[in-house]
Short mmCIF file of C-alpha atoms in Angstrom, two decimals:
data_model
loop_
_atom_site.label_atom_id
_atom_site.label_comp_id
_atom_site.label_asym_id
_atom_site.label_seq_id
_atom_site.Cartn_x
_atom_site.Cartn_y
_atom_site.Cartn_z
CA MET B 1 -32.99 1.91 -136.02
CA ASN B 2 -35.44 2.41 -138.72
CA PRO B 3 -39.12 2.20 -137.77
CA ASN B 4 -41.81 1.02 -138.98
CA PRO B 5 -44.16 3.24 -140.05
CA PRO B 6 -41.16 6.03 -141.55
CA HIS B 7 -41.27 9.50 -139.22
CA HIS B 8 -43.13 12.71 -140.61
CA ARG B 9 -43.11 16.32 -139.84
CA SER B 10 -45.69 15.94 -136.96
CA ASP B 11 -42.72 13.68 -135.93
CA LEU B 12 -40.16 16.69 -136.20
CA VAL B 13 -42.05 19.25 -134.04
CA ARG B 14 -42.31 16.76 -131.10
CA ILE B 15 -39.00 16.59 -131.26
CA ALA B 16 -38.00 19.84 -131.43
CA THR B 17 -40.83 20.41 -128.77
CA LEU B 18 -38.81 18.21 -126.33
CA ALA B 19 -35.86 20.01 -127.39
CA MET B 20 -36.51 22.53 -126.34
CA ALA B 21 -37.73 21.85 -122.93
CA GLU B 22 -34.35 19.92 -122.34
CA ARG B 23 -31.79 23.11 -123.36
CA GLY B 24 -34.08 25.20 -120.84
CA LEU B 25 -35.90 27.16 -123.18
CA GLU B 26 -39.99 27.49 -123.10
CA PRO B 27 -41.56 25.84 -126.69
CA GLU B 28 -45.13 27.28 -125.48
CA PHE B 29 -46.74 30.50 -124.65
CA THR B 30 -48.65 30.67 -121.36
CA ALA B 31 -51.80 31.80 -120.64
CA ARG B 32 -50.61 34.53 -118.55
CA VAL B 33 -48.77 35.82 -121.70
CA GLU B 34 -52.15 34.91 -123.64
CA ARG B 35 -54.65 37.33 -121.65
CA GLU B 36 -51.91 39.82 -121.75
CA LEU B 37 -51.59 39.57 -125.87
CA ALA B 38 -55.59 39.52 -125.59
CA THR B 39 -55.45 43.29 -124.20
CA ILE B 40 -53.60 44.35 -127.19
CA THR B 41 -56.08 45.72 -129.38
CA GLY B 42 -53.71 46.81 -132.02
CA PRO B 43 -50.40 48.23 -133.10
CA GLY B 44 -47.95 50.76 -131.74
CA HIS B 45 -49.33 54.43 -131.84
CA GLU B 46 -47.39 57.73 -129.63
CA THR B 47 -47.12 61.39 -130.90
CA GLY B 48 -44.64 64.15 -130.46
CA PRO B 49 -42.29 66.24 -131.90
CA ASP B 50 -39.07 63.21 -131.03
CA ILE B 51 -41.25 61.09 -133.85
CA HIS B 52 -40.14 62.19 -137.15
CA ASP B 53 -42.97 61.22 -139.92
CA LEU B 54 -41.31 58.98 -142.75
CA THR B 55 -44.01 57.40 -143.94
CA ALA B 56 -43.62 59.11 -147.64
CA LEU B 57 -39.84 57.73 -148.03
CA LEU B 58 -39.01 54.06 -150.35
CA TRP B 59 -38.79 51.75 -148.08
CA CYS B 60 -38.14 48.37 -148.47
CA SER B 61 -37.79 44.97 -146.50
CA ILE B 62 -35.42 41.77 -147.75
CA ASP B 63 -35.31 39.21 -145.92
CA ASN B 64 -36.67 35.68 -146.47
CA GLU B 65 -39.57 34.46 -148.68
CA ASP B 66 -41.49 33.20 -146.23
CA SER B 67 -41.04 35.65 -143.13
CA ARG B 68 -43.38 37.18 -141.34
CA ASP B 69 -41.70 39.06 -138.63
CA LEU B 70 -40.10 41.68 -140.41
CA ASP B 71 -37.20 43.36 -138.38
CA GLN B 72 -35.97 46.45 -140.53
CA LEU B 73 -36.38 49.02 -143.82
CA THR B 74 -33.56 50.38 -145.65
CA VAL B 75 -34.13 53.51 -147.82
CA CYS B 76 -31.15 55.40 -149.30
CA GLU B 77 -30.36 59.34 -151.46
CA PRO B 78 -27.42 58.89 -153.33
CA LEU B 79 -25.34 62.58 -152.78
CA GLU B 80 -22.83 64.55 -154.48
CA GLN B 81 -20.04 62.31 -155.37
CA GLY B 82 -20.76 59.32 -154.38
CA VAL B 83 -21.64 60.28 -151.52
CA ILE B 84 -24.57 58.02 -150.24
CA ARG B 85 -27.22 58.75 -147.40
CA LEU B 86 -28.71 54.93 -145.73
CA TRP B 87 -31.56 54.86 -143.81
CA VAL B 88 -32.23 52.00 -141.41
CA ALA B 89 -35.59 51.59 -139.69
CA ILE B 90 -35.77 48.90 -136.93
CA ALA B 91 -39.74 48.08 -135.76
CA ASP B 92 -40.13 49.81 -132.20
CA VAL B 93 -41.28 46.14 -130.70
CA ASP B 94 -41.20 48.23 -126.64
CA VAL B 95 -43.87 50.77 -127.91
CA LEU B 96 -46.33 47.12 -127.27
CA VAL B 97 -43.82 45.22 -125.48
CA LYS B 98 -42.91 46.40 -121.86
CA LYS B 99 -40.47 45.18 -119.50
CA GLY B 100 -41.46 43.30 -117.02
CA SER B 101 -45.01 42.00 -118.72
CA ALA B 102 -45.88 38.25 -119.23
CA ILE B 103 -44.85 38.87 -123.06
CA ASP B 104 -41.55 40.01 -121.51
CA GLU B 105 -40.52 37.58 -119.41
CA HIS B 106 -41.72 34.84 -122.02
CA ALA B 107 -38.92 36.40 -124.28
CA LEU B 108 -36.18 37.11 -121.65
CA THR B 109 -36.67 33.39 -120.77
CA ASN B 110 -35.71 32.58 -124.45
CA THR B 111 -34.04 35.19 -125.44
CA THR B 112 -34.15 34.40 -129.46
CA SER B 113 -36.71 32.71 -131.24
CA VAL B 114 -35.61 29.17 -132.78
CA TYR B 115 -35.70 28.48 -136.48
CA THR B 116 -36.58 24.75 -137.18
CA SER B 117 -37.11 23.41 -140.49
CA ALA B 118 -40.74 21.81 -139.20
CA ARG B 119 -41.96 24.34 -136.77
CA ILE B 120 -40.80 28.23 -135.31
CA PHE B 121 -40.65 29.02 -131.56
CA PRO B 122 -41.42 32.43 -132.16
CA MET B 123 -40.02 34.53 -128.86
CA LEU B 124 -42.58 36.63 -128.99
CA PRO B 125 -46.15 36.04 -129.86
CA GLU B 126 -46.96 35.63 -133.79
CA ARG B 127 -50.26 38.00 -133.42
CA LEU B 128 -47.09 40.85 -132.12
CA SER B 129 -43.53 39.39 -134.14
CA THR B 130 -45.71 38.61 -137.76
CA ASP B 131 -48.47 41.58 -137.10
CA LEU B 132 -48.75 44.68 -134.76
CA THR B 133 -44.60 45.23 -134.18
CA SER B 134 -43.88 43.63 -137.50
CA LEU B 135 -42.74 46.38 -140.07
CA ASN B 136 -45.42 45.21 -142.45
CA PHE B 137 -46.02 45.77 -146.78
CA ALA B 138 -48.31 49.03 -146.46
CA GLU B 139 -48.37 49.44 -142.53
CA ASP B 140 -47.41 52.69 -140.72
CA ARG B 141 -45.30 51.58 -138.15
CA LEU B 142 -43.32 52.94 -135.36
CA ALA B 143 -39.72 52.48 -135.27
CA LEU B 144 -35.97 53.75 -134.48
CA VAL B 145 -33.92 54.78 -136.94
CA THR B 146 -30.47 55.39 -137.94
CA GLU B 147 -29.45 57.10 -139.77
CA MET B 148 -26.04 57.39 -141.87
CA VAL B 149 -23.44 59.49 -144.25
CA PHE B 150 -21.09 57.43 -146.24
CA ASN B 151 -18.47 58.95 -147.96
CA ALA B 152 -17.22 57.71 -151.76
CA ASP B 153 -15.13 54.90 -150.10
CA ALA B 154 -17.70 53.67 -147.93
CA SER B 155 -15.85 55.11 -144.93
CA LEU B 156 -18.68 56.50 -142.26
CA ALA B 157 -18.97 60.63 -142.30
CA GLY B 158 -21.82 60.72 -139.51
CA ALA B 159 -24.59 58.89 -138.01
CA THR B 160 -27.26 59.95 -135.82
CA VAL B 161 -30.50 57.87 -133.91
CA TYR B 162 -34.13 58.92 -133.84
CA ARG B 163 -37.54 57.59 -133.49
CA ALA B 164 -39.89 57.94 -136.27
CA ARG B 165 -43.21 56.64 -138.07
CA VAL B 166 -42.70 54.19 -141.38
CA ARG B 167 -44.50 52.53 -144.17
CA ASN B 168 -42.84 49.41 -146.20
CA GLN B 169 -43.74 49.67 -149.82
CA ALA B 170 -42.23 46.78 -151.34
CA GLN B 171 -41.86 43.54 -149.24
CA LEU B 172 -38.92 41.58 -150.87
CA ASP B 173 -37.59 37.99 -150.26
CA TYR B 174 -33.46 37.80 -150.98
CA ASP B 175 -33.73 35.35 -153.53
CA ALA B 176 -35.70 36.94 -156.35
CA VAL B 177 -33.80 40.06 -155.52
CA SER B 178 -30.30 38.51 -155.54
CA ALA B 179 -31.69 36.98 -159.04
CA TRP B 180 -32.45 40.57 -159.95
CA LEU B 181 -28.83 41.76 -158.83
CA ASP B 182 -27.30 39.19 -160.76
CA GLY B 183 -28.82 40.35 -163.92
CA ASP B 184 -30.91 36.44 -164.04
CA ALA B 185 -34.33 37.56 -163.31
CA ALA B 186 -36.69 40.39 -164.21
CA LEU B 187 -36.80 43.09 -161.49
CA PRO B 188 -39.63 41.54 -158.16
CA ALA B 189 -43.08 42.55 -159.39
CA ALA B 190 -43.27 44.30 -156.16
CA ALA B 191 -40.81 46.35 -156.54
CA ALA B 192 -41.24 47.02 -160.05
CA ALA B 193 -45.34 48.45 -158.92
CA VAL B 194 -43.07 51.72 -156.66
CA PRO B 195 -41.64 54.04 -158.76
CA GLY B 196 -38.51 54.69 -157.93
CA MET B 197 -37.81 51.22 -156.08
CA GLU B 198 -35.24 50.00 -158.77
CA ALA B 199 -32.97 52.40 -158.43
CA GLN B 200 -33.26 52.55 -154.47
CA LEU B 201 -32.35 49.32 -155.17
CA ARG B 202 -29.39 49.33 -156.71
CA THR B 203 -28.09 52.78 -154.34
CA GLN B 204 -27.90 50.32 -151.62
CA ASP B 205 -26.21 47.22 -153.50
CA ASP B 206 -23.58 49.54 -155.10
CA LEU B 207 -23.08 50.95 -150.60
CA ALA B 208 -23.47 47.29 -149.83
CA GLN B 209 -20.62 45.91 -151.74
CA ARG B 210 -18.92 48.98 -151.11
CA LEU B 211 -18.83 47.94 -147.26
CA ARG B 212 -17.60 44.72 -148.23
CA VAL B 213 -14.73 45.36 -149.96
CA ARG B 214 -13.02 48.20 -147.32
CA ARG B 215 -14.52 45.43 -144.15
CA ARG B 216 -12.66 43.14 -145.77
CA ALA B 217 -9.48 44.97 -146.17
CA GLU B 218 -10.26 45.83 -142.50
CA GLY B 219 -9.70 42.15 -141.77
CA ALA B 220 -13.32 40.79 -141.70
CA LEU B 221 -13.61 37.21 -142.02
CA GLU B 222 -14.96 36.02 -145.30
CA LEU B 223 -16.84 32.52 -143.63
CA GLU B 224 -18.62 29.60 -145.69
CA THR B 225 -21.19 27.87 -142.78
CA PHE B 226 -22.90 24.87 -143.33
CA GLN B 227 -26.20 25.45 -142.58
CA PRO B 228 -28.82 22.73 -144.50
CA ARG B 229 -32.62 22.93 -144.83
CA ALA B 230 -35.44 20.49 -145.19
CA VAL B 231 -38.06 21.42 -147.80
CA PHE B 232 -41.52 19.96 -146.92
CA ASP B 233 -44.53 19.17 -149.26
CA GLY B 234 -47.33 18.46 -146.55
CA GLU B 235 -46.06 16.23 -143.95
CA GLN B 236 -43.21 14.40 -146.03
CA VAL B 237 -39.33 15.95 -145.83
CA VAL B 238 -38.46 15.85 -149.75
CA ASP B 239 -35.41 17.55 -149.95
CA ILE B 240 -32.44 19.24 -148.50
CA ARG B 241 -31.26 22.74 -149.82
CA GLN B 242 -28.04 24.37 -148.56
CA GLN B 243 -29.18 28.06 -147.84
CA VAL B 244 -26.71 30.57 -150.28
CA GLN B 245 -25.23 33.56 -149.40
CA ASN B 246 -26.01 35.84 -152.44
CA ARG B 247 -25.78 39.41 -153.43
CA ALA B 248 -29.38 40.64 -151.54
CA ARG B 249 -28.29 38.87 -147.90
CA GLN B 250 -24.98 40.46 -148.00
CA LEU B 251 -26.86 43.68 -149.10
CA ILE B 252 -28.70 43.61 -145.84
CA GLU B 253 -26.07 42.01 -143.84
CA GLU B 254 -23.70 45.15 -144.40
CA VAL B 255 -26.31 47.87 -143.86
CA MET B 256 -26.79 45.91 -140.60
CA ILE B 257 -23.38 45.54 -139.30
CA ALA B 258 -23.55 49.02 -140.24
CA THR B 259 -26.64 50.30 -137.83
CA ASN B 260 -25.23 48.00 -135.09
CA GLY B 261 -21.75 49.76 -135.17
CA CYS B 262 -23.46 53.80 -135.25
CA THR B 263 -26.38 52.12 -132.44
CA ALA B 264 -23.00 51.22 -130.49
CA ARG B 265 -21.04 54.24 -130.98
CA TYR B 266 -24.01 56.13 -130.09
CA LEU B 267 -24.96 54.92 -126.69
CA ALA B 268 -21.61 55.27 -125.51
CA GLY B 269 -21.48 59.02 -127.18
CA ARG B 270 -24.81 59.68 -124.67
CA GLY B 271 -22.14 58.32 -121.92
CA GLY B 272 -24.30 54.98 -121.16
CA THR B 273 -23.40 51.37 -120.72
CA SER B 274 -24.23 49.05 -123.80
CA LEU B 275 -25.14 45.36 -124.13
CA ARG B 276 -22.38 44.52 -126.96
CA ARG B 277 -22.23 41.55 -129.16
CA VAL B 278 -18.47 40.75 -129.39
CA VAL B 279 -16.20 37.65 -130.51
CA ARG B 280 -12.91 37.73 -128.55
CA SER B 281 -9.55 37.16 -129.58
CA PRO B 282 -8.72 33.55 -130.66
CA GLU B 283 -7.08 32.34 -127.85
CA ARG B 284 -6.81 28.95 -129.79
CA TRP B 285 -4.60 31.14 -132.17
CA GLN B 286 -1.75 29.49 -132.54
CA ARG B 287 -4.19 26.10 -133.75
CA ILE B 288 -5.62 28.05 -136.31
CA VAL B 289 -1.70 28.84 -137.36
CA ALA B 290 -0.48 25.27 -137.61
CA MET B 291 -3.95 24.53 -139.39
CA ALA B 292 -3.00 26.87 -141.42
CA GLU B 293 0.70 25.76 -142.09
CA GLU B 294 -0.39 22.15 -143.37
CA TYR B 295 -1.37 24.42 -146.19
CA GLY B 296 1.75 25.76 -146.95
CA GLU B 297 0.54 28.88 -145.30
CA THR B 298 2.20 31.34 -142.29
CA LEU B 299 0.45 33.48 -140.19
CA PRO B 300 1.42 35.84 -137.35
CA THR B 301 2.26 34.78 -134.42
CA GLU B 302 -0.49 37.18 -132.69
CA PRO B 303 -4.04 36.94 -133.57
CA ASP B 304 -4.35 38.86 -137.45
CA SER B 305 -8.04 39.35 -138.57
CA LYS B 306 -6.00 40.37 -141.69
CA ALA B 307 -3.74 37.90 -142.77
CA LEU B 308 -6.42 35.18 -141.51
CA GLU B 309 -8.99 36.36 -144.07
CA ALA B 310 -6.65 36.88 -146.88
CA PHE B 311 -5.34 32.58 -145.88
CA LEU B 312 -9.43 32.41 -146.33
CA ALA B 313 -9.89 33.92 -149.55
CA LYS B 314 -6.71 31.70 -150.84
CA ARG B 315 -8.55 28.91 -149.48
CA ARG B 316 -11.87 29.24 -150.75
CA LEU B 317 -10.09 30.00 -154.30
CA ALA B 318 -8.03 27.20 -154.32
CA ASP B 319 -10.59 24.29 -152.69
CA PRO B 320 -13.99 25.71 -153.06
CA LEU B 321 -15.60 22.31 -151.88
CA ARG B 322 -13.42 22.07 -148.99
CA PHE B 323 -13.84 25.34 -147.58
CA PRO B 324 -17.01 25.07 -145.32
CA ASP B 325 -15.20 22.53 -143.55
CA LEU B 326 -12.95 24.75 -142.96
CA SER B 327 -14.71 27.51 -142.22
CA LEU B 328 -16.31 25.66 -139.77
CA VAL B 329 -12.98 24.44 -138.40
CA ILE B 330 -12.18 28.47 -137.95
CA VAL B 331 -15.19 29.33 -135.74
CA ARG B 332 -14.63 26.71 -133.77
CA LEU B 333 -11.12 27.77 -133.20
CA MET B 334 -12.71 31.29 -132.83
CA GLY B 335 -14.89 30.42 -130.16
CA SER B 336 -18.74 31.56 -129.67
CA GLY B 337 -19.71 34.76 -129.65
CA GLU B 338 -20.90 36.17 -126.36
CA TYR B 339 -22.77 38.98 -124.83
CA VAL B 340 -20.59 41.57 -122.31
CA VAL B 341 -21.45 44.59 -120.48
CA GLU B 342 -19.20 47.59 -121.80
CA THR B 343 -19.39 51.01 -119.88
CA PRO B 344 -18.21 55.00 -120.97
CA GLY B 345 -14.43 54.72 -121.31
CA GLY B 346 -14.12 51.19 -120.67
CA PRO B 347 -11.91 48.97 -122.77
CA PRO B 348 -14.23 47.74 -125.88
CA THR B 349 -13.54 44.14 -126.97
CA GLY B 350 -14.41 44.23 -130.44
CA HIS B 351 -16.27 41.46 -132.63
CA PHE B 352 -12.90 39.54 -134.30
CA GLY B 353 -14.72 37.83 -137.02
CA LEU B 354 -16.35 40.95 -138.66
CA ALA B 355 -12.93 43.43 -137.67
CA VAL B 356 -15.26 46.29 -136.30
CA ARG B 357 -14.70 47.32 -132.22
CA ASP B 358 -17.82 48.77 -131.62
CA TYR B 359 -20.84 46.92 -132.29
CA THR B 360 -24.11 45.55 -130.82
CA HIS B 361 -27.41 43.73 -131.33
CA SER B 362 -29.98 45.89 -132.21
CA THR B 363 -31.69 45.48 -135.94
CA ALA B 364 -33.82 41.93 -134.69
CA PRO B 365 -35.66 43.30 -131.96
CA ASN B 366 -38.90 40.45 -133.11
CA ARG B 367 -36.46 37.67 -132.54
CA ARG B 368 -33.36 38.60 -130.48
CA PHE B 369 -33.67 40.04 -127.05
CA PRO B 370 -30.71 41.88 -126.77
CA ASP B 371 -32.51 43.60 -129.08
CA LEU B 372 -34.98 44.71 -127.53
CA ILE B 373 -32.82 46.28 -124.53
CA THR B 374 -30.83 48.10 -127.15
CA SER B 375 -34.16 49.80 -128.36
CA ARG B 376 -35.17 50.56 -124.47
CA LEU B 377 -31.31 51.63 -123.57
CA LEU B 378 -31.61 54.30 -126.82
CA LYS B 379 -35.37 55.10 -126.10
CA ALA B 380 -34.58 56.46 -122.73
CA ALA B 381 -31.51 57.56 -124.33
CA LEU B 382 -32.85 59.67 -126.78
CA ALA B 383 -36.04 61.06 -124.33
CA ASP B 384 -33.12 62.02 -121.69
CA GLN B 385 -34.27 59.44 -119.22
CA ALA B 386 -32.87 57.13 -116.81
CA PRO B 387 -31.58 53.44 -118.30
CA PRO B 388 -34.01 51.01 -117.92
CA TYR B 389 -30.95 48.39 -116.99
CA SER B 390 -28.46 48.56 -114.41
CA ASN B 391 -25.02 48.02 -114.63
CA ALA B 392 -25.77 45.25 -112.70
CA GLU B 393 -28.71 44.04 -114.41
CA LEU B 394 -26.98 44.11 -117.76
CA ALA B 395 -24.39 41.74 -116.30
CA ASP B 396 -26.83 38.98 -115.57
CA LEU B 397 -28.46 39.63 -118.88
CA ALA B 398 -25.41 39.32 -120.99
CA LEU B 399 -24.81 36.10 -119.01
CA HIS B 400 -28.38 34.33 -119.37
CA CYS B 401 -28.62 35.90 -123.10
CA THR B 402 -25.21 34.22 -124.26
CA ARG B 403 -26.37 30.72 -122.27
CA GLN B 404 -29.56 30.65 -124.22
CA GLU B 405 -28.44 31.62 -127.07
CA ASP B 406 -26.07 28.53 -127.36
CA ALA B 407 -29.09 26.17 -126.08
CA ALA B 408 -30.73 27.93 -128.90
CA GLN B 409 -27.98 27.07 -131.71
CA LYS B 410 -27.97 23.66 -130.58
CA VAL B 411 -31.97 22.88 -130.67
CA GLU B 412 -31.16 23.88 -134.03
CA ARG B 413 -27.98 22.18 -135.21
CA ARG B 414 -29.74 19.35 -133.36
CA MET B 415 -33.22 19.57 -135.60
CA ARG B 416 -30.94 19.80 -138.63
CA LYS B 417 -29.72 16.37 -137.61
CA SER B 418 -33.20 14.90 -136.99
CA GLU B 419 -34.27 16.39 -140.70
CA ALA B 420 -31.78 14.75 -142.44
CA ALA B 421 -31.80 11.45 -140.56
CA LEU B 422 -36.22 12.16 -141.85
CA LEU B 423 -35.16 12.69 -145.73
CA LEU B 424 -32.86 9.32 -146.16
CA GLU B 425 -34.35 6.88 -143.87
CA SER B 426 -36.00 6.02 -146.88
CA HIS B 427 -32.70 5.55 -148.84
CA LEU B 428 -30.97 2.95 -146.69
CA GLY B 429 -28.20 1.30 -149.12
CA GLN B 430 -28.15 4.18 -151.83
CA ARG B 431 -24.41 5.25 -152.24
CA TYR B 432 -22.61 8.92 -152.09
CA ASP B 433 -19.72 10.49 -153.06
CA ALA B 434 -18.61 12.62 -149.66
CA ILE B 435 -15.67 14.28 -147.95
CA VAL B 436 -14.52 13.52 -144.68
CA THR B 437 -15.43 16.53 -142.27
CA GLY B 438 -14.29 15.27 -138.39
CA SER B 439 -11.62 12.54 -137.08
CA THR B 440 -11.47 12.09 -133.90
CA THR B 441 -11.48 9.94 -131.08
CA ASP B 442 -15.07 9.18 -130.75
CA GLY B 443 -15.26 8.69 -134.72
CA ILE B 444 -15.25 9.88 -138.29
CA TRP B 445 -17.35 11.84 -139.50
CA VAL B 446 -18.28 12.69 -143.51
CA ARG B 447 -20.77 14.21 -145.14
CA ILE B 448 -22.28 13.98 -148.21
CA PHE B 449 -23.53 16.67 -151.09
CA THR B 450 -26.64 15.69 -152.35
CA PRO B 451 -28.60 15.75 -149.65
CA PRO B 452 -25.84 18.11 -147.88
CA ALA B 453 -26.06 15.73 -145.20
CA GLU B 454 -23.44 14.56 -142.24
CA GLY B 455 -23.12 11.42 -140.45
CA LYS B 456 -20.73 8.94 -138.82
CA LEU B 457 -18.60 6.02 -140.22
CA VAL B 458 -19.39 2.97 -138.36
CA ARG B 459 -17.76 0.58 -140.67
CA GLY B 460 -14.82 0.15 -143.68
CA LYS B 461 -11.38 2.71 -143.46
CA THR B 462 -10.54 3.97 -140.68
CA SER B 463 -7.12 5.43 -142.05
CA LEU B 464 -8.66 8.99 -143.35
CA LYS B 465 -7.91 12.16 -142.51
CA VAL B 466 -10.12 15.61 -142.78
CA GLY B 467 -10.79 16.88 -146.05
CA ASP B 468 -10.43 12.84 -147.89
CA LYS B 469 -12.93 12.57 -151.01
CA VAL B 470 -14.36 9.26 -150.01
CA HIS B 471 -17.56 6.82 -151.44
CA VAL B 472 -20.23 5.97 -149.01
CA LYS B 473 -23.37 3.65 -148.43
CA LEU B 474 -26.06 4.62 -145.90
CA VAL B 475 -26.25 1.89 -143.45
CA ALA B 476 -28.81 3.29 -140.89
CA THR B 477 -30.99 6.63 -139.85
CA ASP B 478 -32.48 7.26 -136.12
CA VAL B 479 -34.68 10.25 -136.52
CA GLU B 480 -35.38 10.39 -132.85
CA ARG B 481 -31.26 10.95 -132.15
CA GLY B 482 -30.50 12.61 -135.06
CA PHE B 483 -28.22 9.87 -136.11
CA ILE B 484 -27.11 8.74 -139.84
CA ASP B 485 -24.37 5.95 -140.22
CA PHE B 486 -22.40 5.43 -143.65
CA ALA B 487 -19.62 2.44 -144.71
CA THR B 488 -17.09 3.28 -146.63
CA ILE B 489 -17.07 1.29 -150.20
CA ASP B 490 -13.95 0.00 -151.44
#
């Protein structure tokens, strides 16, 4: 099961490309897309009284250090008595990617960018997503802006949406901003170079933390998912690191949740149909109740996100080591997110995990097709034009986007297994501390901590339950299939 010579990054690219095709996703752009791309000579340029000039505001982007497909910018203004005005700018991808074009058809096929450590499969050609439709540093770009005013208690006082021209004044990354906010590092140089940016970031962080406290009080679930990512040195995988939730990620998460809510309500207020992102009230709630009872906790008989969040917060404090595995169980029992069509006056489904009623995906049009759909719906509403999609089209798109997003997530999960197997294939016989993460009729699964990787127990103890700590030895790996096998050590 351990071929010679060992695998390399190029093998992961090959495996990922095959996995894309097997899941009904297109790993490559067609010649027709490339020909159409060649006709695009520069970023979108439109003028008119409906496009505000906001290029002078202190906009910044905060994303992963290696991200080049920048979808959003943020800026804020403190007002009196703790009130804060927040602007969020979202890239106007539609200005270059028109409905029905070859580029649009490819994006419609995949519906999302697929992120694997060895290779990214972008939804849009990189000349667009990382350049001409990206909100890049020091470049004027067209955007859809949501302007929000929040009271001192983080309640929303009002919001509006309009088109604008914006300019990114500082391109920042999560880890550097978070380290500064936590007092562990200096203000990032890109922010320090812009007068007023330090105060900007402090105010945005303050608002985000207030929004976070308010959402949690309303029942938003604070989960910790297991998302390791391979680190490369050339062709070699040299490490696997778990993505850590930090204060800067929370900042962007909170303001994007707020933006998505305002977008949904804006379309509803204009009498328009929208494509909503929902997580339904869990049908398997009784299984969640039974699981809580195993920890000596009692949950209500009917789904209650506030009670569930209180239980999760208690477990995070009591057993942080096992909390990611508990989070995964909760996510599976709640069920996957999906896209649905919501018509004016229709009953809202809402998002159980976020504890919000009105929610759409609108903040990442370079990376997700539903966000591009929403952008087009917003632009039509702003221009008092007929919607670009009929209700029947939106219903078909909702099902298709849900299905393709699920396929993309399966590719990403599949590749995380192969990445871990590649790193570990040269460590056969090594011993690790582990925790049992799954026990079914198909077998027992364990997670080791350093590096963070999951595999199957193929030998040793069988009387194990989820949460047990064990000592294991690595006995086999299979990079091609993403298998990692362990045996318990007495």
